[in-house]
């Protein structure tokens, strides 16, 4: 045994707490590549194989030889927390700098200066924070002993979870002093992603003495028992979970495709007596940390999660993973089911696909790609004087989240740069790479079809997933529902059907009133700022449902689909709206009904307004008058532009408003500026209060 191997083995045994621990095939080879040969390595191995052991062991060996700290780029806070805890067990002094621990940054930086830190975990977003990038990062790069890129498929356009910030790592790697090893790790990369990541690391993946040493292992997960159960609708899927959740082994994760689906499902299961909670992008950091710990300690049966709970979450004995709706690719699916059965002989994995899956995939598939006119507008809006994101919003009609994503893409492309105080243009020529985005779009469409093929395959499901990741060791697993027959129950209890039906038939979502005008409105010719005057505000309103809801959301998605012709509301839809009003609990009953004129669905809105007026025995006064052709712009813009598009476009002239509150009816609320401005006009015309009611909330 070489000195390096003996030292590495001793560290490994401390890490796992077992005197008989041995390296898995490929682990020491990766460590040796980094420590003895100071090369760049890419490790593609299944979840649970021990990729973190490679970089922790390599870190301590390098530190013993006088190297500086390891920089570990990690994409998720949950993953960072697990990595810090795992490092501590191995005697590795690991600290993190991220958005959740700003109060600890001074202490972390002091530890780095005094060489008391072995591993610094940072998010890819932190690498472009101006003060960190310009003040701390150069010193860290100069002192670094090892750079680790975890979940490295995020680097690649072709990875299932591509993130623009990860593309900056190529620049970071180029700045490393000669001889500093680099390790990239992932469990979910097909051959195209492997080649792309290898190129980002500064080399090529292929024969002939490639600079990047690549280790790829078999991706089969012998502990997982895979299955697919097709049910007719969301009611049946929820009823199945209600019927059988208690029978599933241990504790687990139930994945949903949208935040509202996760929250609705968790609420239903809790009502039925199951200890479950929602875990989504809307869950605050402290609660996420608490929920992760409760799942690890088996205090909950399940977390109902979006993809926010995914990469790197480590509960070795996780007993099951359910999917209510399918992810958009087999690669993404493999990544999520890989949370289960990492240190157990058996874990159950069941997919319950939904009819709405493809519509949700298509939305997310396009949201991360820049649109050329918007990109050029952002570049044109910037100069040498820094502009904040809020200031850019007043110049370019983009909402905050897509604007921030676009700025990251343009930053990585070199067209803009984040500096103290905001964003500036670099002056470098930027050309929209239409060919690249067309290729990405085509690849994602192919991945979606592959996921549909997985659902219907007659062959082994694990073998299918392995081949989707270009694993040429794939063979039949002998355990899935195609190899061994259906292993999951298919019956649904009648009580569960009734409970699911009742849950999906719930109506009523709060519509919160706007209280402040957007900043920068003077640039758009509108002289409002600060708080909206209380005397001109609308009250808290109601919507029948969100478009993303499991129950009435599905009905409303069909109503608002582009191909659906305008028509009067169905009796069932009207009855549901009446139920919302019956449960409203307003302080003062409305005295009249007014509608917002719709150019796309006049029959729908008029019929709902008339029906609500008749049900409440109230006068329907008609629709507000459109001024100057009515609202301009469309859905998806930011607050400033959406407000500008509806400003002074409605008039209550001609409506005989009685004294008292008015019920204001509209079809769809997105930014809420339409009902805010229309309600303001009614208040200025004498309405003592405006109670907005819309059929649907977007998102």
XYZ file of C-alpha atoms in Angstrom:
699
model
C 0.000 0.000 0.000
C 1.394 3.404 -0.968
C 1.827 6.123 1.630
C -0.950 8.135 -0.004
C -3.342 5.204 0.019
C -2.623 4.355 3.648
C -3.129 7.963 4.730
C -6.256 8.276 2.611
C -7.710 5.054 4.027
C -7.132 6.237 7.593
C -8.998 9.470 6.850
C -11.834 7.571 5.146
C -12.300 5.342 8.197
C -12.495 8.398 10.433
C -15.005 9.927 8.026
C -17.400 6.971 8.054
C -16.673 5.891 11.629
C -15.762 2.293 10.743
C -12.384 0.598 11.105
C -13.155 -1.837 8.291
C -14.198 0.787 5.712
C -12.645 0.441 2.278
C -12.658 2.573 -0.836
C -15.263 1.958 -3.509
C -13.871 1.322 -6.952
C -12.666 4.635 -8.353
C -12.593 6.604 -5.094
C -8.887 6.350 -4.393
C -8.068 6.739 -8.084
C -9.835 10.119 -8.024
C -8.076 11.122 -4.797
C -4.699 10.091 -6.219
C -5.368 12.110 -9.371
C -5.985 15.220 -7.299
C -3.380 14.827 -4.564
C -0.422 13.085 -6.170
C -0.818 14.223 -9.776
C -2.511 17.608 -9.198
C -4.769 17.008 -12.194
C -8.370 17.880 -12.975
C -10.931 15.141 -12.452
C -14.603 14.586 -13.239
C -16.415 11.961 -11.178
C -19.804 10.730 -12.408
C -21.154 8.220 -9.928
C -24.550 7.234 -8.567
C -25.960 8.902 -5.462
C -24.672 7.243 -2.316
C -21.395 6.152 -3.953
C -19.327 8.543 -1.828
C -18.343 11.510 -3.968
C -18.080 13.732 -0.885
C -15.576 11.281 0.607
C -13.311 11.944 -2.370
C -13.075 15.670 -1.795
C -12.926 15.512 2.000
C -10.145 12.915 1.980
C -8.289 14.792 -0.755
C -8.641 18.022 1.214
C -7.041 16.606 4.360
C -4.233 14.953 2.409
C -3.484 18.223 0.620
C -3.657 20.163 3.884
C -1.165 17.713 5.426
C 1.174 18.616 2.581
C 0.834 22.337 3.244
C -1.868 23.237 0.730
C -4.396 25.985 1.322
C -8.123 25.497 1.891
C -10.487 23.823 -0.538
C -13.083 26.018 -2.269
C -16.250 23.948 -2.656
C -18.894 25.421 -4.956
C -22.243 24.002 -3.917
C -25.652 24.962 -5.332
C -28.126 24.536 -2.468
C -28.307 25.607 1.165
C -29.637 22.188 2.189
C -26.695 20.559 0.479
C -24.265 22.955 2.183
C -25.690 22.142 5.600
C -25.253 18.425 5.009
C -21.723 18.921 3.682
C -20.659 21.016 6.683
C -22.062 18.387 9.063
C -20.360 15.533 7.164
C -17.072 17.430 7.171
C -17.210 17.920 10.933
C -17.622 14.162 11.445
C -14.408 13.628 9.471
C -12.481 16.256 11.357
C -12.638 18.650 8.416
C -13.092 22.292 9.412
C -15.735 23.422 6.926
C -17.552 26.752 6.839
C -20.014 28.294 4.433
C -20.684 31.734 2.999
C -24.218 32.040 1.686
C -27.327 34.186 1.858
C -28.544 32.501 5.044
C -25.541 33.160 7.293
C -24.498 36.755 6.658
C -24.098 37.214 10.413
C -21.240 34.673 10.343
C -19.258 36.075 7.398
C -16.815 38.145 9.466
C -15.981 35.102 11.600
C -15.584 32.920 8.488
C -13.222 35.384 6.827
C -11.196 35.700 10.020
C -10.850 31.901 10.119
C -9.657 31.881 6.519
C -7.048 34.550 7.237
C -5.701 32.572 10.197
C -5.682 29.327 8.160
C -8.183 27.636 10.463
C -10.535 26.594 7.641
C -10.089 23.445 5.564
C -13.104 23.833 3.280
C -15.001 26.977 2.289
C -18.413 26.278 0.783
C -19.782 29.002 -1.474
C -22.757 29.211 -3.795
C -22.106 29.958 -7.473
C -24.132 33.174 -7.044
C -21.745 34.343 -4.301
C -18.839 34.176 -6.749
C -20.276 37.202 -8.540
C -21.117 39.252 -5.466
C -19.049 42.399 -6.146
C -17.422 42.707 -2.717
C -16.718 38.964 -2.456
C -15.524 38.730 -6.073
C -13.270 41.795 -5.902
C -12.079 41.722 -2.279
C -12.020 38.142 -0.985
C -11.971 35.851 -4.025
C -8.550 36.858 -5.458
C -6.843 36.008 -2.143
C -8.759 32.739 -1.890
C -7.786 31.746 -5.420
C -4.137 32.497 -4.726
C -4.209 30.325 -1.574
C -6.567 27.558 -2.718
C -5.376 23.993 -2.423
C -8.285 22.441 -4.323
C -11.375 23.621 -6.194
C -14.433 21.366 -6.060
C -17.509 21.890 -8.230
C -20.358 19.846 -6.770
C -23.429 18.982 -8.848
C -21.324 19.854 -11.880
C -24.081 19.091 -14.395
C -25.316 22.608 -13.514
C -22.398 23.945 -15.573
C -23.788 22.526 -18.775
C -26.512 23.905 -21.024
C -27.526 20.275 -21.442
C -27.723 19.505 -17.728
C -31.195 19.091 -16.266
C -30.608 21.902 -13.766
C -28.497 24.410 -15.726
C -27.691 27.596 -13.810
C -26.109 30.643 -15.443
C -23.933 31.356 -12.406
C -22.223 27.992 -12.822
C -20.873 29.070 -16.197
C -18.638 31.566 -14.372
C -16.632 28.667 -13.011
C -14.773 28.410 -16.283
C -13.350 31.878 -15.627
C -12.562 30.959 -12.025
C -10.737 27.806 -13.111
C -8.710 29.817 -15.620
C -7.520 32.094 -12.796
C -6.218 29.248 -10.612
C -2.438 29.073 -10.159
C -0.705 26.251 -12.016
C -0.869 22.905 -10.269
C -4.081 23.509 -8.330
C -6.253 20.423 -8.802
C -9.921 20.699 -9.712
C -12.650 18.147 -9.015
C -16.145 18.164 -10.530
C -18.758 15.703 -9.278
C -22.280 14.732 -10.296
C -24.605 11.758 -10.287
C -26.695 12.879 -13.242
C -24.791 13.422 -16.459
C -25.148 11.792 -19.847
C -22.282 11.693 -22.342
C -23.062 15.119 -23.785
C -23.042 16.715 -20.323
C -19.818 14.884 -19.400
C -18.063 16.218 -22.502
C -19.399 19.738 -21.895
C -18.333 19.767 -18.230
C -14.888 18.437 -19.139
C -14.511 21.310 -21.590
C -15.590 23.809 -18.914
C -12.897 22.375 -16.637
C -10.324 23.359 -19.201
C -9.762 20.113 -21.020
C -11.484 17.467 -23.115
C -13.086 14.186 -22.261
C -11.834 11.540 -24.620
C -8.918 9.334 -25.653
C -5.448 10.539 -26.336
C -4.276 11.918 -23.006
C -7.169 14.170 -22.075
C -6.413 16.817 -19.480
C -9.495 15.915 -17.445
C -9.403 12.485 -15.800
C -12.964 11.147 -15.918
C -14.303 8.366 -13.722
C -17.729 7.059 -14.643
C -19.291 4.243 -12.686
C -22.458 2.182 -13.133
C -25.557 4.133 -12.153
C -27.810 1.212 -11.226
C -29.415 1.557 -7.794
C -30.038 -1.984 -6.596
C -32.074 -0.824 -3.585
C -34.742 0.970 -5.617
C -37.980 -0.706 -6.671
C -39.394 1.424 -9.485
C -42.954 1.631 -10.702
C -45.399 3.800 -12.659
C -49.103 3.963 -11.845
C -51.288 5.829 -14.327
C -54.475 7.220 -12.812
C -57.125 9.284 -14.604
C -56.823 12.612 -12.765
C -55.471 14.509 -9.776
C -58.411 13.369 -7.635
C -57.476 9.736 -8.149
C -53.776 10.428 -7.515
C -54.492 12.210 -4.241
C -56.925 9.480 -3.211
C -54.238 6.848 -3.873
C -51.773 8.691 -1.621
C -54.435 9.085 1.081
C -55.191 5.362 0.852
C -51.631 4.053 0.921
C -49.213 6.603 2.411
C -49.177 4.873 5.802
C -48.196 1.579 4.125
C -45.058 3.001 2.498
C -41.788 2.093 4.232
C -40.249 4.541 6.676
C -40.349 8.203 5.760
C -39.944 9.767 2.358
C -40.463 12.555 -0.137
C -43.542 13.240 -2.243
C -42.560 15.426 -5.197
C -44.981 17.846 -6.887
C -44.336 20.013 -9.940
C -45.631 23.325 -8.570
C -45.614 25.157 -5.262
C -49.392 25.252 -4.987
C -49.685 21.535 -5.736
C -47.179 20.785 -2.966
C -48.961 23.018 -0.479
C -52.441 21.692 -1.361
C -51.296 18.080 -1.131
C -49.584 18.596 2.226
C -52.691 20.322 3.588
C -54.941 17.457 2.480
C -52.670 14.793 3.969
C -52.372 16.638 7.279
C -56.152 16.935 7.466
C -56.297 13.152 7.084
C -53.980 12.718 10.082
C -50.629 12.217 8.326
C -47.581 14.047 9.655
C -46.469 15.757 6.444
C -45.367 19.268 5.509
C -44.758 21.266 2.330
C -41.193 22.162 1.339
C -40.968 24.629 -1.562
C -39.179 27.712 -2.809
C -41.598 29.723 -0.664
C -40.528 27.958 2.543
C -38.238 30.236 4.532
C -34.702 29.163 5.343
C -35.206 28.459 9.036
C -38.285 26.331 8.379
C -36.504 24.416 5.608
C -33.681 23.548 7.978
C -36.155 22.398 10.618
C -38.139 20.293 8.132
C -34.988 18.631 6.780
C -33.974 17.661 10.301
C -37.441 16.347 11.143
C -37.407 14.172 8.033
C -33.934 12.858 8.850
C -35.016 11.947 12.370
C -38.238 10.306 11.093
C -40.471 12.764 12.933
C -42.525 13.237 9.764
C -43.900 10.664 7.362
C -43.065 12.766 4.335
C -42.197 16.175 2.985
C -44.284 17.216 -0.012
C -41.658 19.031 -2.019
C -40.872 20.779 -5.247
C -37.403 20.456 -6.753
C -36.257 22.816 -3.969
C -35.552 19.606 -2.025
C -33.294 17.692 -4.327
C -29.606 17.729 -5.037
C -27.471 16.526 -2.198
C -30.166 16.137 0.465
C -28.763 13.245 2.454
C -30.982 10.881 4.406
C -29.385 7.463 3.839
C -32.445 5.506 5.012
C -35.092 7.423 3.062
C -37.734 4.757 2.473
C -39.704 6.028 -0.504
C -40.063 8.684 -3.183
C -43.413 9.395 -4.824
C -43.971 11.760 -7.731
C -47.364 13.400 -8.243
C -46.553 14.456 -11.771
C -43.397 13.645 -13.667
C -40.214 15.719 -13.968
C -39.395 16.792 -17.515
C -36.592 14.309 -18.185
C -35.410 10.859 -17.078
C -32.166 12.473 -15.941
C -33.989 14.843 -13.572
C -36.154 11.955 -12.409
C -33.098 9.800 -11.678
C -31.620 12.644 -9.633
C -34.734 12.950 -7.467
C -35.380 9.254 -6.921
C -31.712 8.965 -5.972
C -32.599 10.497 -2.614
C -34.062 7.113 -1.587
C -32.396 3.912 -0.471
C -28.851 5.187 -0.240
C -27.998 3.002 2.758
C -30.877 0.530 2.824
C -31.528 -2.655 0.927
C -35.000 -1.596 -0.192
C -36.795 1.634 -1.073
C -39.982 2.182 -3.058
C -40.151 4.646 -5.944
C -43.483 5.282 -7.639
C -44.396 7.770 -10.344
C -48.019 8.897 -10.708
C -47.934 11.001 -13.908
C -50.476 13.744 -14.527
C -52.268 14.931 -17.637
C -51.046 18.464 -16.930
C -47.353 17.511 -16.832
C -46.479 18.543 -20.394
C -47.991 22.016 -20.007
C -45.912 22.581 -16.872
C -42.754 21.270 -18.592
C -43.234 23.640 -21.510
C -43.527 26.639 -19.213
C -40.303 25.886 -17.353
C -38.438 24.829 -20.510
C -38.588 28.341 -21.945
C -38.301 30.408 -18.772
C -34.495 30.069 -18.487
C -33.644 31.114 -22.056
C -33.163 34.781 -22.975
C -35.411 36.474 -25.511
C -33.356 38.575 -27.918
C -35.417 41.822 -27.868
C -35.506 41.842 -24.055
C -31.780 41.128 -23.838
C -30.951 43.985 -26.196
C -33.294 46.287 -24.289
C -31.460 45.509 -21.029
C -28.063 46.177 -22.602
C -29.324 49.442 -24.144
C -30.720 50.566 -20.777
C -27.342 50.203 -19.070
C -24.365 52.514 -19.261
C -21.316 53.144 -17.106
C -23.364 54.377 -14.143
C -24.625 51.423 -12.077
C -28.364 50.761 -12.120
C -30.122 48.615 -9.533
C -32.407 45.810 -10.655
C -35.386 47.912 -9.559
C -34.164 50.820 -11.690
C -33.760 48.538 -14.710
C -37.355 47.368 -14.214
C -38.515 50.941 -14.830
C -36.681 50.892 -18.172
C -37.337 47.353 -19.449
C -40.652 45.495 -19.284
C -39.460 42.375 -17.485
C -40.480 40.967 -14.143
C -37.904 40.686 -11.373
C -37.171 36.952 -11.559
C -36.708 36.673 -15.362
C -34.837 39.989 -15.335
C -32.371 38.712 -12.736
C -31.908 35.509 -14.725
C -31.305 37.459 -17.938
C -28.769 39.713 -16.210
C -26.861 36.625 -15.068
C -26.817 35.236 -18.605
C -25.625 38.554 -20.034
C -23.035 38.830 -17.266
C -21.606 35.408 -18.082
C -21.642 36.353 -21.777
C -19.617 39.488 -20.954
C -22.208 42.052 -22.038
C -22.994 43.388 -18.540
C -21.238 43.307 -15.203
C -22.459 43.383 -11.625
C -20.706 46.064 -9.581
C -21.242 47.781 -6.268
C -24.517 49.654 -6.644
C -25.998 47.577 -9.433
C -25.285 46.672 -13.048
C -23.301 48.335 -15.833
C -22.810 47.601 -19.521
C -19.308 46.443 -20.454
C -19.463 47.876 -23.956
C -18.488 44.505 -25.425
C -20.398 43.372 -28.480
C -23.136 40.863 -27.681
C -24.809 38.670 -30.275
C -27.847 36.527 -29.588
C -26.806 32.903 -30.089
C -30.002 31.688 -31.701
C -28.433 28.433 -32.880
C -27.417 27.541 -29.331
C -30.854 28.216 -27.881
C -32.545 26.298 -30.676
C -30.310 23.318 -29.871
C -31.151 23.577 -26.187
C -34.858 23.815 -26.952
C -34.690 20.760 -29.207
C -32.743 18.809 -26.575
C -35.300 19.605 -23.904
C -38.151 18.556 -26.175
C -36.359 15.249 -26.749
C -35.907 14.812 -22.989
C -39.619 15.375 -22.444
C -40.449 12.702 -24.991
C -37.971 10.389 -23.308
C -39.789 10.885 -20.004
C -43.065 9.953 -21.669
C -41.309 6.887 -23.089
C -40.157 5.951 -19.577
C -43.751 6.046 -18.373
C -44.910 3.645 -21.084
C -41.869 1.426 -21.600
C -42.405 -2.317 -21.529
C -38.775 -2.850 -20.538
C -36.908 -2.542 -17.263
C -37.323 0.916 -15.744
C -33.899 1.109 -14.066
C -32.243 -0.006 -17.270
C -34.163 2.754 -19.094
C -32.908 5.416 -16.669
C -29.328 4.160 -16.914
C -29.405 4.265 -20.689
C -30.846 7.782 -20.556
C -27.626 8.700 -18.737
C -25.534 6.786 -21.322
C -24.550 4.116 -18.808
C -23.450 1.189 -20.964
C -23.458 -1.186 -17.982
C -27.278 -1.120 -17.891
C -29.019 -4.479 -17.443
C -32.443 -5.530 -16.175
C -32.895 -4.794 -12.468
C -35.255 -7.673 -11.699
C -37.176 -5.522 -9.179
C -39.276 -2.921 -10.995
C -42.906 -3.374 -12.009
C -41.832 -4.369 -15.531
C -39.303 -6.954 -14.368
C -41.114 -8.447 -11.377
C -44.715 -7.383 -11.880
C -46.801 -4.728 -10.179
C -45.635 -4.419 -6.568
C -47.770 -1.456 -5.470
C -51.461 -1.510 -4.530
C -53.807 -0.143 -7.163
C -57.044 0.071 -5.206
C -58.361 3.324 -3.760
C -60.518 3.585 -0.642
C -63.907 5.233 -1.074
C -63.307 7.502 1.922
C -60.076 8.680 0.290
C -61.898 9.487 -2.944
C -64.440 11.541 -1.004
C -61.699 13.393 0.896
C -59.749 14.097 -2.288
C -62.894 15.297 -4.052
C -63.720 17.636 -1.183
C -60.179 19.010 -1.121
C -60.104 19.619 -4.856
C -63.517 21.246 -4.733
C -62.349 23.868 -2.240
C -62.789 27.383 -3.532
C -61.477 30.756 -2.587
C -57.982 32.239 -2.560
C -57.143 35.616 -1.043
C -56.262 38.394 -3.468
C -54.026 40.772 -1.535
C -54.429 44.477 -2.341
C -51.538 46.568 -3.606
C -50.369 49.097 -1.020
C -47.474 50.821 -2.838
C -46.809 52.231 -6.264
C -43.807 50.792 -8.143
C -40.629 52.822 -8.178
C -39.533 54.773 -11.236
C -43.025 55.550 -12.552
C -41.988 59.109 -13.462
C -39.795 57.636 -16.213
C -42.994 56.250 -17.737
C -44.834 59.557 -17.458
C -46.878 58.707 -14.363
C -46.348 60.864 -11.301
C -47.160 58.505 -8.455
C -44.827 57.217 -5.765
C -44.820 55.738 -2.303
C -47.949 54.407 -0.638
C -51.285 54.235 -2.406
C -53.664 56.530 -0.537
C -55.895 54.524 1.783
C -58.920 56.329 0.358
C -58.040 54.982 -3.124
C -57.099 51.392 -2.280
C -59.122 48.274 -2.954
C -59.910 45.824 -0.142
C -58.569 42.314 0.143
C -60.334 40.345 -2.575
C -60.928 36.761 -3.593
C -60.204 34.493 -6.529
C -61.948 31.246 -7.284
C -58.539 29.498 -7.515
C -54.958 29.765 -8.733
C -54.258 28.493 -12.216
C -51.697 26.138 -10.686
C -54.112 24.667 -8.130
C -54.915 20.966 -8.327
C -58.695 21.328 -8.210
C -60.413 24.290 -9.834
C -57.065 25.328 -11.261
C -57.400 22.581 -13.850
C -60.864 23.783 -14.870
C -59.636 27.359 -15.148
C -56.571 26.352 -17.191
C -58.973 24.951 -19.766
C -61.198 28.041 -19.631
C -58.212 30.339 -20.244
C -56.436 28.148 -22.785
C -55.764 30.107 -26.004
C -57.751 27.620 -28.074
C -60.853 27.832 -25.847
C -63.485 30.142 -27.387
C -65.155 32.812 -25.283
C -68.433 31.561 -23.817
C -70.752 32.128 -20.901
C -69.638 30.541 -17.623
C -70.932 27.035 -16.994
C -73.448 26.498 -14.173
C -70.773 24.619 -12.196
C -68.318 27.494 -12.545
C -70.952 30.027 -11.484
C -71.943 27.877 -8.497
C -68.296 27.704 -7.400
C -67.991 31.494 -7.642
C -71.132 31.944 -5.553
C -69.595 29.673 -2.897
C -66.535 31.934 -2.750
C -68.746 34.950 -2.071
C -70.763 33.045 0.523
C -67.568 32.265 2.461
C -65.986 35.697 2.043
C -66.820 37.229 5.422
C -66.592 40.854 4.303
C -67.126 43.609 6.838
C -69.853 45.282 4.780
C -71.962 43.646 2.095
C -71.564 45.082 -1.434
C -74.428 47.137 -2.798
C -73.696 46.686 -6.518
C -71.639 44.691 -9.021
C -69.352 46.193 -11.692
C -67.146 44.297 -14.139
C -63.881 45.131 -15.831
C -64.333 45.054 -19.600
C -62.591 42.141 -21.304
C -61.593 42.213 -24.948
C -60.818 38.477 -25.003
C -63.607 37.015 -22.837
C -66.508 39.476 -22.695
C -69.149 36.727 -22.578
C -67.385 34.933 -19.734
C -66.928 37.988 -17.515
C -70.349 39.475 -18.172
C -72.033 36.153 -17.398
C -70.140 35.751 -14.110
C -70.901 39.336 -13.039
C -74.583 38.962 -13.917
C -74.829 35.636 -12.096
C -73.175 36.974 -8.939
C -75.443 40.009 -8.972
C -78.508 37.787 -9.344
C -77.346 35.449 -6.570
C -76.833 38.377 -4.202
C -79.937 40.250 -5.371
C -77.714 43.176 -6.286
C -77.860 45.485 -9.301
C -75.341 44.745 -12.028
C -74.276 48.207 -13.208
C -72.334 46.965 -16.240
C -68.697 47.263 -17.215
C -66.316 50.165 -16.778
C -65.698 52.172 -19.916
C -62.437 51.665 -21.781
C -60.430 54.816 -22.534
C -57.967 55.188 -25.373
C -58.431 51.668 -26.625
C -58.059 50.152 -23.175
C -55.065 48.529 -21.502
C -51.855 48.041 -23.441
C -49.175 45.406 -23.014
C -49.768 41.849 -21.915
C -49.196 39.345 -19.165
C -45.695 38.757 -17.887
C -44.404 42.322 -17.676
C -43.058 43.930 -14.547
C -45.029 46.096 -12.127
C -44.031 49.462 -13.552
C -44.961 48.580 -17.125
C -48.111 46.727 -16.123
C -49.276 49.787 -14.173
C -48.440 52.058 -17.094
C -50.433 49.798 -19.396
C -53.655 50.232 -17.398
C -53.192 53.761 -16.047
C -56.178 55.995 -16.861
C -57.617 53.306 -19.176
C -60.867 52.764 -17.210
C -63.689 55.149 -16.457
C -66.797 54.712 -14.299
C -68.558 57.436 -16.289
C -72.094 56.339 -17.089
C -72.326 54.004 -14.091
C -74.918 55.051 -11.530
C -72.891 54.169 -8.435
C -74.920 53.859 -5.227
C -73.294 54.706 -1.931
C -71.543 51.695 -0.430
C -69.061 48.927 -1.325
C -68.843 47.667 -4.915
C -68.014 44.120 -5.996
C -65.567 44.402 -8.926
C -65.392 41.336 -11.198
C -62.501 40.406 -13.518
C -61.271 37.255 -15.199
C -57.593 36.826 -14.317
C -55.275 38.609 -11.855
C -51.581 38.541 -12.554
C -49.843 41.731 -11.436
C -53.073 42.986 -9.727
C -52.637 46.438 -11.273
C -55.801 46.129 -13.388
C -58.066 45.666 -10.363
C -56.017 48.201 -8.385
C -56.396 50.962 -10.983
C -60.007 50.112 -11.838
C -60.828 50.008 -8.127
C -59.111 53.358 -7.597
C -61.357 54.915 -10.256
C -64.435 53.516 -8.523
C -63.261 54.860 -5.157
C -62.642 58.304 -6.675
C -66.154 58.151 -8.167
C -67.734 57.579 -4.742
C -67.584 53.867 -3.896
C -66.906 53.535 -0.166
C -64.993 50.287 -0.757
C -64.076 48.054 -3.702
C -64.126 44.272 -3.236
C -62.285 42.630 -6.175
C -63.297 39.165 -7.327
C -61.439 37.319 -10.095
C -61.854 33.863 -11.493
C -58.165 32.997 -11.377
C -54.840 34.069 -9.931
C -51.839 33.367 -12.094
C -49.199 31.363 -10.227
